[in-house]
CSV table of C-alpha atoms in Angstrom, one decimal:
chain,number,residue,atom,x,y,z
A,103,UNK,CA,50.5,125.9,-186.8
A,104,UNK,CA,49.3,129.7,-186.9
A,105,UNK,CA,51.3,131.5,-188.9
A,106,UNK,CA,49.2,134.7,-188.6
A,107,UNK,CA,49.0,136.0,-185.1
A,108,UNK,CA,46.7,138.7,-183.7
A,109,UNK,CA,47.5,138.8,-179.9
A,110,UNK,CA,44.8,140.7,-178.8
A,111,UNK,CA,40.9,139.2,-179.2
A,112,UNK,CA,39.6,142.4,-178.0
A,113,UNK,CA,40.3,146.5,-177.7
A,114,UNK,CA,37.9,149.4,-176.9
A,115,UNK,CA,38.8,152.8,-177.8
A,116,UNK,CA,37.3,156.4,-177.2
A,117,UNK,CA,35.7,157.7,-180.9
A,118,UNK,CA,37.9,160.2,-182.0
A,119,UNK,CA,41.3,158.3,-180.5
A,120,UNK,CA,43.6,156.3,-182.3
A,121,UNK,CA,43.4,153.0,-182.9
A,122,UNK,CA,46.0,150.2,-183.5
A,123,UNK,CA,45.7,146.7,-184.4
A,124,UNK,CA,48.6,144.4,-184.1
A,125,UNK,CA,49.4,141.5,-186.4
A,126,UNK,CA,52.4,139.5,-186.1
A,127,UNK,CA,53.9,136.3,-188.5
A,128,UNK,CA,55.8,133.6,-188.6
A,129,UNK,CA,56.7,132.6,-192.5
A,130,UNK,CA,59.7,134.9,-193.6
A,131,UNK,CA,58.2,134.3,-197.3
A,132,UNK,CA,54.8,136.4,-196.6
A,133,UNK,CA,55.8,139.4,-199.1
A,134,UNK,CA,51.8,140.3,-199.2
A,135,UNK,CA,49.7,141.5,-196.1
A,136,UNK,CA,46.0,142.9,-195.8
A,137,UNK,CA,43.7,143.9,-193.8
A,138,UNK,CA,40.2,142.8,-193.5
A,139,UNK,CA,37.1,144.1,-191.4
A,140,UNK,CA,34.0,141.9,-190.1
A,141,UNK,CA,30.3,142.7,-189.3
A,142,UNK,CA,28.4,140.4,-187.1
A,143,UNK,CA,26.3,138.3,-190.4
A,144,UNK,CA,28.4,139.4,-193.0
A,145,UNK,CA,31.5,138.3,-194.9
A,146,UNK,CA,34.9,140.5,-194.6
A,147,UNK,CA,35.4,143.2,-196.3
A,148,UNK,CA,38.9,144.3,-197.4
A,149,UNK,CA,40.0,147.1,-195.9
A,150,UNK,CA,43.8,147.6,-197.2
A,151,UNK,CA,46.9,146.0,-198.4
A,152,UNK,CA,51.0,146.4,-198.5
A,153,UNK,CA,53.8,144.9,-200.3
A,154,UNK,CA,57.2,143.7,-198.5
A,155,UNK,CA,58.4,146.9,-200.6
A,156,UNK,CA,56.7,149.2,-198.5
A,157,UNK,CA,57.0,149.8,-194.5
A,158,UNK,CA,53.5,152.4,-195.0
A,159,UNK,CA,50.8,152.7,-197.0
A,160,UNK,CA,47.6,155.1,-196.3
A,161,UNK,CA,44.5,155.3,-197.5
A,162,UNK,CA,41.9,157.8,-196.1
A,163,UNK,CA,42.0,157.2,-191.8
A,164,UNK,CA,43.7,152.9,-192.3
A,165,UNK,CA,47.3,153.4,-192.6
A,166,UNK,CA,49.1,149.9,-192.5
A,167,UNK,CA,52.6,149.9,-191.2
A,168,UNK,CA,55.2,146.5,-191.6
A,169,UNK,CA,58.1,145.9,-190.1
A,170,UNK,CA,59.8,143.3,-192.3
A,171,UNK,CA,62.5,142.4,-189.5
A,172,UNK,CA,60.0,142.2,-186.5
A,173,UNK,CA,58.0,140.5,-188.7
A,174,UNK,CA,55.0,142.7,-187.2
A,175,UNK,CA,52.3,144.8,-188.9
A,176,UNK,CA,49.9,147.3,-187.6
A,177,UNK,CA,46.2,148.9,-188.9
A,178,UNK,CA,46.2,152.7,-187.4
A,179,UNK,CA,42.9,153.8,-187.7
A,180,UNK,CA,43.1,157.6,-187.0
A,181,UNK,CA,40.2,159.4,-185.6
A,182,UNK,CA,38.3,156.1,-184.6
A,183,UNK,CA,34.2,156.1,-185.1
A,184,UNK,CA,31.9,153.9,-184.0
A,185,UNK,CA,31.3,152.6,-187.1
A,186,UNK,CA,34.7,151.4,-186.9
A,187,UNK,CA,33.5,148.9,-184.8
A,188,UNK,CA,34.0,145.5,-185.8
A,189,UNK,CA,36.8,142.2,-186.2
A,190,UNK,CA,39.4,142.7,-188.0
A,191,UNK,CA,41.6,140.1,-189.5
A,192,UNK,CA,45.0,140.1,-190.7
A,193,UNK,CA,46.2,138.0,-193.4
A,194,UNK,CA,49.2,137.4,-195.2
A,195,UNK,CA,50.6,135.2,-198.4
A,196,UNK,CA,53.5,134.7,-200.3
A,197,UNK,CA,53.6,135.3,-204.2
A,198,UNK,CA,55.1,131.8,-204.4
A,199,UNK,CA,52.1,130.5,-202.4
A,200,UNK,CA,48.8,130.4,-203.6
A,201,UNK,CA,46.3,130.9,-200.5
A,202,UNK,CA,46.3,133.6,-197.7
A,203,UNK,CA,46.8,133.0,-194.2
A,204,UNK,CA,44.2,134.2,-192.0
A,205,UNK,CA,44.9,135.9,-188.3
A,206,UNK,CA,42.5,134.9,-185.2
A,207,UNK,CA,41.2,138.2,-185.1
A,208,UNK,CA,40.7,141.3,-183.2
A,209,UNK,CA,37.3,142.7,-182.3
A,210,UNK,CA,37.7,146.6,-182.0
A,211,UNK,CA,34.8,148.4,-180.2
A,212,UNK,CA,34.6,152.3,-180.9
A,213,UNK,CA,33.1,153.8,-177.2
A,214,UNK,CA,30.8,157.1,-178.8
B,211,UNK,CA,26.9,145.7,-201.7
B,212,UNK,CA,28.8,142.7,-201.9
B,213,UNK,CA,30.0,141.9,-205.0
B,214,UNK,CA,30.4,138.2,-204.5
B,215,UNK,CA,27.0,136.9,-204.2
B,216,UNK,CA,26.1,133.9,-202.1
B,217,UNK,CA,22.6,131.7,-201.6
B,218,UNK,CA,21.0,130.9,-199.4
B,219,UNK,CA,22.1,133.1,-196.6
B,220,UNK,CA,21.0,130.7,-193.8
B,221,UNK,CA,20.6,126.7,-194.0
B,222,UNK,CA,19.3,124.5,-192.0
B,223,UNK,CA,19.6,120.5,-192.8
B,224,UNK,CA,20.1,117.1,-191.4
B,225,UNK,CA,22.5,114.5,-191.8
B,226,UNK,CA,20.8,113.0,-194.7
B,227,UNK,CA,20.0,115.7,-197.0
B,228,UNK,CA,21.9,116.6,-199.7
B,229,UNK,CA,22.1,120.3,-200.4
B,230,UNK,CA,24.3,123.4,-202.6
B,231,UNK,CA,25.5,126.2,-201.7
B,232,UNK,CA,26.3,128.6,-204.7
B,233,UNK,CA,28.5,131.7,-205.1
B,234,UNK,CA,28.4,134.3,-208.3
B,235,UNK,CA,30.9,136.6,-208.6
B,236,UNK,CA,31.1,139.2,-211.7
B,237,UNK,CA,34.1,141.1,-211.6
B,238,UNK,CA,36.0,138.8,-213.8
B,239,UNK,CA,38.0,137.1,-211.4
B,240,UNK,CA,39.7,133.8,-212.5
B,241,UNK,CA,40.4,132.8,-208.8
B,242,UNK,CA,37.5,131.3,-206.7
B,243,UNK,CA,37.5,130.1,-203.0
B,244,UNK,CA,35.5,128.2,-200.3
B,245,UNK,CA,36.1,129.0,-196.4
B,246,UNK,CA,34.8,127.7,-193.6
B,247,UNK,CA,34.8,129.9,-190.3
B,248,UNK,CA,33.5,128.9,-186.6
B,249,UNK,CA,32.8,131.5,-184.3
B,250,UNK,CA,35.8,134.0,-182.9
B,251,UNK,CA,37.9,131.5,-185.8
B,252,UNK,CA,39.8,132.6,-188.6
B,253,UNK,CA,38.3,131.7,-192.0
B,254,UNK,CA,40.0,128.4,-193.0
B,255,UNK,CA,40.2,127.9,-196.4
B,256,UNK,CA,38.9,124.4,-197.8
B,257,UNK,CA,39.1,124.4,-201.9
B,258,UNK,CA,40.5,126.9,-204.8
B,259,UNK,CA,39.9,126.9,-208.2
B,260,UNK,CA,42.2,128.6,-210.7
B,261,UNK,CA,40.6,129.3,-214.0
B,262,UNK,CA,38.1,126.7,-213.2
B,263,UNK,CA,40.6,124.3,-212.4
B,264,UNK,CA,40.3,122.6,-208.4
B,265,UNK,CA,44.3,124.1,-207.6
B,266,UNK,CA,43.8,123.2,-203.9
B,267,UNK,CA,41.8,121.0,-201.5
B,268,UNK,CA,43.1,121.4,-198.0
B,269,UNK,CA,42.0,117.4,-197.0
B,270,UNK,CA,38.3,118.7,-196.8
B,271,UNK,CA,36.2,115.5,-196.2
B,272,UNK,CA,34.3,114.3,-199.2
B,273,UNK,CA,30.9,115.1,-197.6
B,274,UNK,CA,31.8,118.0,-199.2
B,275,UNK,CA,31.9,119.0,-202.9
B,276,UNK,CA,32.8,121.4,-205.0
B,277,UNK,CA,32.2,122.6,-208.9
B,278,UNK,CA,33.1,125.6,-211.0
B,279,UNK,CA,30.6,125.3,-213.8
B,280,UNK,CA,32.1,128.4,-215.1
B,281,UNK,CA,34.6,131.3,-214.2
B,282,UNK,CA,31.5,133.3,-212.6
B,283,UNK,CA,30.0,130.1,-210.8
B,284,UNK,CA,31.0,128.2,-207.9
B,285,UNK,CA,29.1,125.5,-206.1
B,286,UNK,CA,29.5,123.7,-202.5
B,287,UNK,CA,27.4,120.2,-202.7
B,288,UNK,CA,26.8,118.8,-199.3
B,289,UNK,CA,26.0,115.5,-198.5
B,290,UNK,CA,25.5,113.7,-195.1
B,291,UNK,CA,27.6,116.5,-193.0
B,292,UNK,CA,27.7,116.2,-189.2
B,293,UNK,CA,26.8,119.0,-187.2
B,294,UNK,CA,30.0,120.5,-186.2
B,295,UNK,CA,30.3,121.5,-190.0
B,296,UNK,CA,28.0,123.9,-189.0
B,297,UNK,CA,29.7,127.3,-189.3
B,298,UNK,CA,29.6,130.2,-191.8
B,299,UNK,CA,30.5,129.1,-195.6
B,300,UNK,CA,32.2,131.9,-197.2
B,301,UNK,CA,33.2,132.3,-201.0
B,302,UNK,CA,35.8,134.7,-202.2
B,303,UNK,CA,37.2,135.5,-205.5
B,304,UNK,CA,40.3,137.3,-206.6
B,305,UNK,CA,42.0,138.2,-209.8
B,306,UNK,CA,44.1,135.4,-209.8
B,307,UNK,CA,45.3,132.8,-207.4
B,308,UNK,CA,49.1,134.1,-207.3
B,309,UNK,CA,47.6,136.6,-204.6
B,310,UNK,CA,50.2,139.4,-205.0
B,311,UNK,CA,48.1,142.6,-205.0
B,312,UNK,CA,45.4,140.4,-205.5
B,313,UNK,CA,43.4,140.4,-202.8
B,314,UNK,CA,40.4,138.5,-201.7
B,315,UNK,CA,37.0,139.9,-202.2
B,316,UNK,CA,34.5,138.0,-200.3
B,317,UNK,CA,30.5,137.1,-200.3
B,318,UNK,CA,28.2,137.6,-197.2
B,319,UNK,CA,28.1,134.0,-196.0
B,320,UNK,CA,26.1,131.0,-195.9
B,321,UNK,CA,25.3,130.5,-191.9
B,322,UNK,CA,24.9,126.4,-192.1
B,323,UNK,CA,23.3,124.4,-189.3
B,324,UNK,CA,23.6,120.7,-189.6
B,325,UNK,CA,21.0,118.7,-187.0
C-alpha cells in the first residue's frame, strides 16, 4: 500500500527552466514532508522540509509547496542546472508515527 | 561528505557466509535506521533503534541482524541471505525517532551482492 506517490519516474528540463516535481499522499495524518535528492552510488541527501503549518517554504532555488486538501506537494527548483540532475524522493510521516514513508521517485535530468 | 559513515561500500558474499555491515554516525543523533532499496525502488525501511533501543522491525527475516552497540554505532549481521537481498543497505540517523523536523540524514550505502 503506497502511501507516497510520485507519478512521474522521469522529467527532462532545459538548464535555466523551471523545474517541478510532484508528490502526492494518501495518510491524512502525514503533518511532515521532505525532500530528498539521489546520485547514482550514493545515499540521499536531504534537500528540504515543511510542516502541515506551512503551504511554502524556500530555501535558496528548492521551494516546497503543500496543499493540505489535495493532499499534493511539489519541489520547484528555479533556474534548473545540470547538476540538478538526479532522483528525487518524496517522503512523508506523521509526528504520531515513528518512520517516514518513502515516494517511488522521480529522476530529473537537467538538458545543458 | 556524508556524515553518516558506512563500510564496506561494496560486498560481495555467498549464501553461507556470515558478514556485518556497520554505520557511524556523529552528530549526536539518538535515532538510527536500516533501509533496504532495489533499483528505481523507494528505500524500505527494515529496523529502528531509538536510544539504542530496537523500536521497530518491519517483519525483516532473521537472516538479518541488527545491533546498536552504542548511540554512535550500528551494525547489520548477515547470515545465509539469498540473492534477491542483494540491493543497496542504507543507514540513516536522525535526532530522534518522533521525526517532526527531524529529518533523516543518510550514509552512502553498502551495494550487497549475494551469489
Amino acid at each position: 500500500d503506497q502511501q507516497v506517490k510520485q507519478n512521474s519516474p522521469s522529467l527532462s528540463v532545459q538548464e535555466g527552466r523551471i523545474s517541478i516535481l510532484n508528490c502526492d499522499y494518501t495518510n491524512s495524518m502525514f503533518d511532515y514532508f521532505l525532500w530528498y535528492k539521489k546520485y547514482p552510488a550514493e545515499g540521499p541527501t536531504f534537500l528540504i522540509s515543511i510542516s502541515s503549518i506551512k503551504d511554502k517554504n524556500e530555501d535558496g532555488r528548492f521551494t516546497v509547496f503543500l496543499n493540505k486538501s489535495a493532499k499534493h506537494l511539489s519541489l520547484h527548483i528555479v533556474p534548473s542546472q545540470p547538476g540538478d540532475s538526479a532522483v528525487y524522493f518524496c517522503a512523508a510521516s506523521a509526528t504520531t508515527g515513528n518512520q517516514f514513508y518513502f515516494g517511488t521517485g522521480t529522476s530529473l535530468t537537467v538538458i545543458p | 561528505d556524508t556524515e553518516v559513515t558506512q563500510t564496506p561500500k561494496h560486498l560481495v558474499m555467498g549464501m553461507t557466509n556470515k558478514k556485518s555491515l556497520k554505520c557511524e554516525q556523529h552528530m549526536g543523533h539518538r535515532a538510527m535506521y536500516w533501509y533496504k532499496q532495489k533499483a528505481k525502488k523507494p528505500p524500505e525501511l527494515m529496523f529502528v533503534y531509538s536510544y539504542e533501543k530496537l523500536s521497530i522491525n518491519e517483519s525483516v527475516p532473521s537472516r538479518f541482524s541488527p545491533e546498536c552497540p552504542n548511540s554512535s554505532l550500528l551494525n547489520l549481521h548477515l547470515h545465509a541471505l539469498q540473492p534477491e537481498d542483494s540491493a543497496l543497505y542504507l543507514c540513516a540517523s536522525s535526532q530522534v525517532v518522533s521525526s517532526y523536523n527531524s529529518p533523516l540524514h543518510f550514509g552512502n550505502g553498502t551495494r550487497l551482492t549475494v551469489t
